[in-house]
Short mmCIF file of C-alpha atoms and ligand atoms in Angstrom, two decimals:
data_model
loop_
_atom_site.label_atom_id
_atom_site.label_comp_id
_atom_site.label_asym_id
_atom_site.label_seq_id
_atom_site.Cartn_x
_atom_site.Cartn_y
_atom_site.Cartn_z
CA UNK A 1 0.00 0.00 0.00
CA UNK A 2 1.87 3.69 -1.30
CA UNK A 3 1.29 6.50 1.49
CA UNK A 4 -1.45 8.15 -0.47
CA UNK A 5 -3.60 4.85 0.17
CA UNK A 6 -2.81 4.80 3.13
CA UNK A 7 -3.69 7.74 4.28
CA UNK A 8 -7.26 7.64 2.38
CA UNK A 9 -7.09 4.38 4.25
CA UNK A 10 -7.30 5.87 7.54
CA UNK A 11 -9.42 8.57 6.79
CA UNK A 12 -12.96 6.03 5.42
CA UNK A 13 -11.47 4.36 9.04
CA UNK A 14 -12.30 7.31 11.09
CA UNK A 15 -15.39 7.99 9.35
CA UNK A 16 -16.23 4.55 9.41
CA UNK A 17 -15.71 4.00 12.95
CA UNK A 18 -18.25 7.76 13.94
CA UNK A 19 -20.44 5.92 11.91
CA UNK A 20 -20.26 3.31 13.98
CA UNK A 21 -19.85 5.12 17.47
CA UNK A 22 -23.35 6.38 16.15
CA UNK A 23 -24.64 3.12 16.03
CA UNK A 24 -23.60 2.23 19.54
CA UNK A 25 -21.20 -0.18 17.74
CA UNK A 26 -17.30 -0.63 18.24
CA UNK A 27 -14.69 -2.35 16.26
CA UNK A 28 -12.94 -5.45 18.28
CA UNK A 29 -9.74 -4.99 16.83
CA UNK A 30 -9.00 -1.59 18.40
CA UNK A 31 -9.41 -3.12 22.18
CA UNK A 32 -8.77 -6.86 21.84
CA UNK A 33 -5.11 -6.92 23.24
CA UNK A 34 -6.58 -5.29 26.09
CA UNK A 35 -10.06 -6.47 26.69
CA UNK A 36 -7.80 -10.28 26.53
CA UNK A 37 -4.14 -9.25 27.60
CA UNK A 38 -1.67 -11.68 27.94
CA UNK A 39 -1.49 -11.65 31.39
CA UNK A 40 -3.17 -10.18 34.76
CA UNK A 41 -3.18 -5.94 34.80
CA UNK A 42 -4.72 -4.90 38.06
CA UNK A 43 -5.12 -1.83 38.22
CA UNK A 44 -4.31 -1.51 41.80
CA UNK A 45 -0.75 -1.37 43.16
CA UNK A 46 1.19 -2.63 46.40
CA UNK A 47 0.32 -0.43 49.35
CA UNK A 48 0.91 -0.27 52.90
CA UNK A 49 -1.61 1.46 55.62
CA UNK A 50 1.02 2.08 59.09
CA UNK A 51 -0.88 1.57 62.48
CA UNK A 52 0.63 4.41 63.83
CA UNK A 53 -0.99 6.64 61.41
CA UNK A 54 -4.28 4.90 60.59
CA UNK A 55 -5.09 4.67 64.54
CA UNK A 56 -4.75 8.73 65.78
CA UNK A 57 -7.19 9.33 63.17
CA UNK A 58 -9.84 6.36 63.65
CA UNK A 59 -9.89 7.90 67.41
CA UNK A 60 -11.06 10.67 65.74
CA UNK A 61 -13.28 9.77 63.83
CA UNK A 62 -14.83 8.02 67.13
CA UNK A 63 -15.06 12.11 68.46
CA UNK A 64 -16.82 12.99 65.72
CA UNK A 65 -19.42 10.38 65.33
CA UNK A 66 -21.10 7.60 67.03
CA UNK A 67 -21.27 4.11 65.97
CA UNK A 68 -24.99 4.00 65.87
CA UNK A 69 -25.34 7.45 63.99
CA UNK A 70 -22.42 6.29 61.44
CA UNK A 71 -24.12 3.06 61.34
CA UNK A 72 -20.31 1.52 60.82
CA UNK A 73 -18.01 3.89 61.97
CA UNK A 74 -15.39 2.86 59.50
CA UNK A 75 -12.37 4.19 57.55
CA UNK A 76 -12.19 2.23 54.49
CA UNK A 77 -8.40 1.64 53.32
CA UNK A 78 -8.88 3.28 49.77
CA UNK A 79 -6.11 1.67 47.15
CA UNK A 80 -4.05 4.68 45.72
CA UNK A 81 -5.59 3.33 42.27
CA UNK A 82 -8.77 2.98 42.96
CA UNK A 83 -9.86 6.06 44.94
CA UNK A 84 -13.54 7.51 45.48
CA UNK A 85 -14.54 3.04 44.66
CA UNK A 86 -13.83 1.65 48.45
CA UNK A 87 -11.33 -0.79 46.84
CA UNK A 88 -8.00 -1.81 48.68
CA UNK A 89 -7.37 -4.05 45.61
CA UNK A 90 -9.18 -4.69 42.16
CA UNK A 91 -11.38 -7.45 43.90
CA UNK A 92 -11.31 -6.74 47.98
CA UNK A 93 -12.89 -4.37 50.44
CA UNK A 94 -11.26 -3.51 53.58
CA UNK A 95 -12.13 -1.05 56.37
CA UNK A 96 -10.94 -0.74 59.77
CA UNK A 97 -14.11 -0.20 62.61
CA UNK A 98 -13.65 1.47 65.40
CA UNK A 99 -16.42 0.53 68.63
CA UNK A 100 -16.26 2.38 72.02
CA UNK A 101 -17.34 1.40 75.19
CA UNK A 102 -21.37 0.83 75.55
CA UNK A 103 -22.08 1.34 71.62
CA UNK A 104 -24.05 -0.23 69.09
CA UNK A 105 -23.19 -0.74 65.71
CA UNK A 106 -27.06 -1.35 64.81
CA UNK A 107 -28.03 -4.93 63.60
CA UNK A 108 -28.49 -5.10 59.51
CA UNK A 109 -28.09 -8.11 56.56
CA UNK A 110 -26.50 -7.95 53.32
CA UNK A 111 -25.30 -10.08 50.53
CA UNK A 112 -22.18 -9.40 51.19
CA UNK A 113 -19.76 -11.98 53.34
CA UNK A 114 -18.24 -10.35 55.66
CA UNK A 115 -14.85 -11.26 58.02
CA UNK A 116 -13.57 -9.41 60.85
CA UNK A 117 -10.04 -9.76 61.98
CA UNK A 118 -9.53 -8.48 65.53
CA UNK A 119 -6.75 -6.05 65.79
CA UNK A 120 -7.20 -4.35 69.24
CA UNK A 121 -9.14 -3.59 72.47
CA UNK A 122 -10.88 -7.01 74.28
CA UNK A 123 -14.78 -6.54 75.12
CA UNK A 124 -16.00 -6.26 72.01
CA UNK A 125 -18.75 -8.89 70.56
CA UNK A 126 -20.37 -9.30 67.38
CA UNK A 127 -24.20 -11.07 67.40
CA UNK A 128 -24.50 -13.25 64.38
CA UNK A 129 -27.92 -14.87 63.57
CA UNK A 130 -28.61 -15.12 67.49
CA UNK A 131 -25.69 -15.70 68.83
CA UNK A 132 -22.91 -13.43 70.12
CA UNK A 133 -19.16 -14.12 70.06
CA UNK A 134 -16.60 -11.86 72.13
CA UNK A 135 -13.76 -11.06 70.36
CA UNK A 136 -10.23 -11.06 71.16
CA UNK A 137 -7.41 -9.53 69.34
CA UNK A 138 -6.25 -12.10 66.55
CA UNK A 139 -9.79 -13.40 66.39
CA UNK A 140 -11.30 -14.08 62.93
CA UNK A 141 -15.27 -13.83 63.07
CA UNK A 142 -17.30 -14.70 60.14
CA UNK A 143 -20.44 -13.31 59.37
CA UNK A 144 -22.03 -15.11 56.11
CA UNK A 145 -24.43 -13.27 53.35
CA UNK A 146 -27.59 -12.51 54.30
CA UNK A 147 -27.37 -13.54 58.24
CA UNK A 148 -28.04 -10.32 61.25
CA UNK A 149 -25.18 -8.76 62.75
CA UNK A 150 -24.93 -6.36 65.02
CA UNK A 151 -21.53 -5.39 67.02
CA UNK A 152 -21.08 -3.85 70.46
CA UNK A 153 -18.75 -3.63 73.46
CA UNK A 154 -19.83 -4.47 77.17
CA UNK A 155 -15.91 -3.48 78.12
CA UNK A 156 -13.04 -0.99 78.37
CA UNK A 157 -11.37 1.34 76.01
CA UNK A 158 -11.53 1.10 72.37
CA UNK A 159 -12.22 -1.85 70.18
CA UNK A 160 -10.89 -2.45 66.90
CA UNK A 161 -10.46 -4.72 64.11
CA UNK A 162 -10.11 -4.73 60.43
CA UNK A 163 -13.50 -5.74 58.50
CA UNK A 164 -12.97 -7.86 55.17
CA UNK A 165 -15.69 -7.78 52.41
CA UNK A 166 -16.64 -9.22 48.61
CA UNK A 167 -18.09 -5.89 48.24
CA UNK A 168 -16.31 -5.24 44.80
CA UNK A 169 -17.25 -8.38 43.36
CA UNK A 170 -21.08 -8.02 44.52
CA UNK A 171 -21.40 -4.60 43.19
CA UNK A 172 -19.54 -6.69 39.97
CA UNK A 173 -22.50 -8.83 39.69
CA UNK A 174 -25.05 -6.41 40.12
CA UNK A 175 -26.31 -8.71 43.23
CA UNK A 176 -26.41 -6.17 46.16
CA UNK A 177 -29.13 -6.44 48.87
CA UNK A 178 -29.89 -5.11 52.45
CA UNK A 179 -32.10 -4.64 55.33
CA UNK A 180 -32.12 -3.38 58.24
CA UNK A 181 -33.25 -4.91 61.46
CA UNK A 182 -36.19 -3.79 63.31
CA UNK A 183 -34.26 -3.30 66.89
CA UNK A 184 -30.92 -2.14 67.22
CA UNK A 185 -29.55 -5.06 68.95
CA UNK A 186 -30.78 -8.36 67.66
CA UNK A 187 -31.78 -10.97 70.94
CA UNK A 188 -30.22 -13.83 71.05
CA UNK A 189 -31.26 -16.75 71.08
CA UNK A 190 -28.79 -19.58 71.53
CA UNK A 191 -25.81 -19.11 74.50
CA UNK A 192 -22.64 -17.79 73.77
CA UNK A 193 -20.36 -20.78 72.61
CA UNK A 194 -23.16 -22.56 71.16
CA UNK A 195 -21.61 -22.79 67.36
CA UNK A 196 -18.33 -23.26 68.56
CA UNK A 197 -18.83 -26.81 70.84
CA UNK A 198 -21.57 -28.13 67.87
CA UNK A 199 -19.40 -27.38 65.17
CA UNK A 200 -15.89 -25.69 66.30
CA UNK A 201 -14.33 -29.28 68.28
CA UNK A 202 -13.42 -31.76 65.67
CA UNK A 203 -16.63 -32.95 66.01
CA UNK A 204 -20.07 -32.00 64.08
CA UNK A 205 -23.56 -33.27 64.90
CA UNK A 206 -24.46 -36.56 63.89
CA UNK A 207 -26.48 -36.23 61.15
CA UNK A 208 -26.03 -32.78 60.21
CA UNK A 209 -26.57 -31.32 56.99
CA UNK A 210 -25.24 -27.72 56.19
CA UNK A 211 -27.38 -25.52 55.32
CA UNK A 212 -25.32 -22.43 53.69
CA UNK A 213 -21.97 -22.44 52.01
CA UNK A 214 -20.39 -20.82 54.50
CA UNK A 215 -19.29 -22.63 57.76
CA UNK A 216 -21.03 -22.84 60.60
CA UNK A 217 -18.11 -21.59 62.92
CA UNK A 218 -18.34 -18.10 63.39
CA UNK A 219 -15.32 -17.42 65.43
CA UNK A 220 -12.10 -19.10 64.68
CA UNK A 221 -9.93 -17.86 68.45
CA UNK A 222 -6.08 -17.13 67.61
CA UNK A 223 -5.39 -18.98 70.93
CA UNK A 224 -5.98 -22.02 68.85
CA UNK A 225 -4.87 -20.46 65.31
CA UNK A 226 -1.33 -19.69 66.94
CA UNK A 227 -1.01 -22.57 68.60
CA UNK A 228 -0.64 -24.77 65.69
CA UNK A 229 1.43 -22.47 64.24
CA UNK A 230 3.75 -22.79 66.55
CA UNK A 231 3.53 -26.87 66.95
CA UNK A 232 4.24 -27.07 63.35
CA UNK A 233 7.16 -24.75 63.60
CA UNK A 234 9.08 -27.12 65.98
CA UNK A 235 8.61 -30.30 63.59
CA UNK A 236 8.82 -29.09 60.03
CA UNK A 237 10.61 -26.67 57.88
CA UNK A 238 8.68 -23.78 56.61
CA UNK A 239 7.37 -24.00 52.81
CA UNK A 240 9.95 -21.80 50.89
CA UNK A 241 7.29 -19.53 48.90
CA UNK A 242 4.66 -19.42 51.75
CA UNK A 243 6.37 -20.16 55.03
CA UNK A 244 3.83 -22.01 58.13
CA UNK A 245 0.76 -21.35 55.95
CA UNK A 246 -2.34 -22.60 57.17
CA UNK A 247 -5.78 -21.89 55.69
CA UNK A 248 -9.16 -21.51 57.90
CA UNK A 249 -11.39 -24.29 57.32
CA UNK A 250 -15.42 -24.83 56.90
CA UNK A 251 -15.27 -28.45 59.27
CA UNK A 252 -18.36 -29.49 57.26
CA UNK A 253 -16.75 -30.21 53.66
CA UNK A 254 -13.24 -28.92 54.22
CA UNK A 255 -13.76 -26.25 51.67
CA UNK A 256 -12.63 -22.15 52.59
CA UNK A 257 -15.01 -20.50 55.26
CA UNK A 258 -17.02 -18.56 52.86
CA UNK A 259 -17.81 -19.00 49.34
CA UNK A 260 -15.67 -15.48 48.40
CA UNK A 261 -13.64 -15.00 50.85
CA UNK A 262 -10.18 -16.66 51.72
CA UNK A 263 -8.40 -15.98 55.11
CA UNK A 264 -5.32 -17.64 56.17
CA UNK A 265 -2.57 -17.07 58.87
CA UNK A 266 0.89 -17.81 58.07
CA UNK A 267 4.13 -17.98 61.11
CA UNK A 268 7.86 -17.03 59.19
CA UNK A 269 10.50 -18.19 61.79
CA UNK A 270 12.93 -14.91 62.56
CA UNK A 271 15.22 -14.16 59.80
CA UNK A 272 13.21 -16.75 57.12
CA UNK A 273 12.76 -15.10 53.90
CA UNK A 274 10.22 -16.64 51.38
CA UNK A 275 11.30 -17.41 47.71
CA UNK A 276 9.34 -15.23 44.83
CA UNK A 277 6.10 -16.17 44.47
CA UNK A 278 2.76 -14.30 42.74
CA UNK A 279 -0.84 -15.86 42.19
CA UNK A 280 -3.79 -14.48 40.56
CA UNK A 281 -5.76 -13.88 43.61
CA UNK A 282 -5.35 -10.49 45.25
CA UNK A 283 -4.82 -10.29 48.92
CA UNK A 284 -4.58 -8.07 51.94
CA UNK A 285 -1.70 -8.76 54.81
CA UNK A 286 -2.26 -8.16 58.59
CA UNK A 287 1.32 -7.84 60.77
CA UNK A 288 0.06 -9.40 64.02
CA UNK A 289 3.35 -9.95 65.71
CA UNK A 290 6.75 -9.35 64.85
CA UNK A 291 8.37 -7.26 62.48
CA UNK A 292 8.23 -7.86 58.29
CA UNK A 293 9.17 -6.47 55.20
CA UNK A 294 7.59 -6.99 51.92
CA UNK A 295 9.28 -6.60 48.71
CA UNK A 296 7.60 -6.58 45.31
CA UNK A 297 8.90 -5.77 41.72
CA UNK A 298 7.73 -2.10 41.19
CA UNK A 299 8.52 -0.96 44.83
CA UNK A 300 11.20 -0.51 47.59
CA UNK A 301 10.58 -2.81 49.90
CA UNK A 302 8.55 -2.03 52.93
CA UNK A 303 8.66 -2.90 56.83
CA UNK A 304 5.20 -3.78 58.59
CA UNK A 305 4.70 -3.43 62.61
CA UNK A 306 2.16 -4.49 64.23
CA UNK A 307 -1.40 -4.15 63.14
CA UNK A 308 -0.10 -2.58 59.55
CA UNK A 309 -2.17 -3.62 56.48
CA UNK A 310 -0.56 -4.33 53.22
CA UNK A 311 -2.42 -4.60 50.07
CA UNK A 312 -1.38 -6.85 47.38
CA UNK A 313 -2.72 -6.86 44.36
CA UNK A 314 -2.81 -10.36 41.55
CA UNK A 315 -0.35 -11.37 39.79
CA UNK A 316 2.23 -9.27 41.61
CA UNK A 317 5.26 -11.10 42.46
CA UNK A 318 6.61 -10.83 46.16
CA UNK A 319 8.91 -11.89 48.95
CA UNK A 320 8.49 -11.85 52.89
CA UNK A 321 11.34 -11.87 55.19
CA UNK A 322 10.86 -11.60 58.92
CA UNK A 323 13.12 -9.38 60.39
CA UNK A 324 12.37 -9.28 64.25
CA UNK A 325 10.66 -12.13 66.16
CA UNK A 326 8.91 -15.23 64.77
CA UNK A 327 6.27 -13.17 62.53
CA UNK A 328 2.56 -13.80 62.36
CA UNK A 329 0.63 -12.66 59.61
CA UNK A 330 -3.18 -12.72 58.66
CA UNK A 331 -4.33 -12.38 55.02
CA UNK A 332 -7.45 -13.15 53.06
CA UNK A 333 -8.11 -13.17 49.62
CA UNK A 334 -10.46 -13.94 46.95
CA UNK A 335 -8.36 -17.17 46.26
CA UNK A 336 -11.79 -19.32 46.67
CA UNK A 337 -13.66 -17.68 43.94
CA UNK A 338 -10.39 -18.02 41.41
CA UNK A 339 -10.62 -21.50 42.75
CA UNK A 340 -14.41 -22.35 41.92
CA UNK A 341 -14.00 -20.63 38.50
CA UNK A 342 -11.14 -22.93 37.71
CA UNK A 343 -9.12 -19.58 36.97
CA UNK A 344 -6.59 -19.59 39.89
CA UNK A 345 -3.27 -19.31 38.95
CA UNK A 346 0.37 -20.07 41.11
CA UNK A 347 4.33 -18.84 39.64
CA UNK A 348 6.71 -20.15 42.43
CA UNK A 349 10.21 -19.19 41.52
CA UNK A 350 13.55 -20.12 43.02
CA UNK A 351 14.74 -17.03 44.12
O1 LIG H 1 -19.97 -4.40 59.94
O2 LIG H 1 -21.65 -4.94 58.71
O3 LIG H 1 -16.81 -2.12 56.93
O4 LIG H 1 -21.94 -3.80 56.42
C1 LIG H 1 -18.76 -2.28 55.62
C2 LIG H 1 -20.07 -2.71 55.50
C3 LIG H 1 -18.67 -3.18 57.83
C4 LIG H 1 -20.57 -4.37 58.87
C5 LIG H 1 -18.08 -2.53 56.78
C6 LIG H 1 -20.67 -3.38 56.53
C7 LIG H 1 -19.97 -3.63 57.72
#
């Protein structure tokens, strides 16, 4: 084709395509690389919320409004990328909820699944479909899609803890519900406890059939969680991508603990540094004790105390070392719903 062509060429193409703009029509071959790119693009990037910063001005926040008039008095960790959308990665929601002595955070239901990871403060509770769990720090709480929950705080001082949603990926599929509850506080109906020695002890009901996809233990104590961290770390060597990685179980089938949802807790001996290692799932990291740094590709690396949040975002390769203490760190991630759609991806490398 000589220039002159060419350029003819291009301009039928750009009155061919207002034509078709016109039409509410658009030509394939001007977005295909990126509507199927080659690999994972998230448009979120590696980010790290410090404690010491995040905390002065959640104490704030519980000056300037109660739990009851915020509804969920909340700062939601907003991803540098996705600001104004209540993302911390392409797929994830997380916000950290402050409670104060004698408060109600008033008793609703949504589609959404909904974890809470306990980061500070003891007294706390959350009521879940009758039944209220106190929560102490390192506590993961589950409260399933579509069940009551309401949160309050019979004790001392401030309460707080780090509250993981599928929000992005229900507002995705266009399958957002709530309600709200007709009292503030739900009653209970069952004993504290209740869940936990039916379902929580090895043991399940004879004869019992689930009835949701999510499991039926609704707190999951880090008294226990650490424990067998810490058993495992005396008798075998830590995995060299993930460290003392163990995932939180639904005892009925096995599977994750909700349907969207992922959370694990992982132990890295002091001075153990994990190999490279990236999946497709996003995740968010917890520091719950000790001292670590995170290193990814685009970024200096950077050093997480206690209670700091790291977001992670797919496909991003990255590598943990513990600097100070054995180090304990919570994460979730939407590794379950990669996993049901058969599209989870794993690159392990040796370095
Ligand atoms: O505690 O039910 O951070 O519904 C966002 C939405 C917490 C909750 C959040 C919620 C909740």
């Amino acid at each position: 084709m000589n220039e002159t062509s060419a350029l003819k060429n291009s301009v039928d193409r750009s009155a061919f395509y207002k034509e078709l703009d016109a039409l509410n029509l658009a030509p394939l071959w001007e977005v295909l690389r990126g509507l199927v790119p080659t690999d994972p693009r998230p448009a979120a990037v590696p980010y790290a919320w410090h404690w010491r910063t995040v905390l002065p001005q959640l104490l704030a926040a519980g000056g300037s409004i109660t739990a009851e008039e915020a509804e969920r008095r909340v700062l939601v960790l907003e991803n540098p990328k996705l600001r104004g959308k209540s993302q911390i990665t392409d797929t994830l929601y997380a916000g950290l909820q402050l409670i104060l002595p004698g408060e109600v955070a008033p008793a609703h239901r949504h589609t959404q699944s909904a974890l809470r990871f306990v980061l500070e403060g003891s007294g706390g509770y959350t009521a879940v479909a009758g039944e209220r769990t106190t929560m102490q720090r390192g506590d993961l709480i589950l409260t399933p899609f579509w069940t009551w929950h309401d949160h309050g705080h019979d004790g001392e001082g401030p309460v707080v803890w780090m509250d993981c949603l599928d929000v992005p990926l229900v507002s995705f599929l266009k399958t957002g519900f709530r309600e709200e509850h007709s009292k503030t506080a739900q009653t209970t109906s069952r004993p504290e406890g209740y869940s936990d020695a039916r379902y929580g002890s090895g043991l399940l009901p004879v004869g019992y059939q689930p009835t949701s996809a999510t499991s039926p233990v609704f707190n999951y104590p880090y008294a226990r969680t650490r424990e067998a961290l810490h058993r495992l770390a005396q008798s075998q060597e830590p995995d060299p991508h993930i460290g003392i990685c163990l995932r939180y179980v639904n005892p009925v089938n096995g599977d994750w603990v909700m349907p969207t949802l992922g959370p694990s807790m992982r132990l890295l001996p002091e001075g153990f540094s994990t190999s490279t290692y990236r999946s497709t799932d996003s995740a968010v990291f917890v520091a719950l004790e000790g001292e670590v740094s995170i290193e990814t590709d685009d970024q200096p690396s950077v050093k997480l105390e206690t209670n700091d949040v790291f977001a992670m975002p797919g496909w991003c390769p990255y590598r943990i070392r513990a600097l100070r203490g054995d180090c304990v760190l919570f994460s979730f991630s939407d590794r379950p719903v990669h996993e049901k759609l058969g599209l989870f991806r794993e690159e392990k490398n040796h370095t």
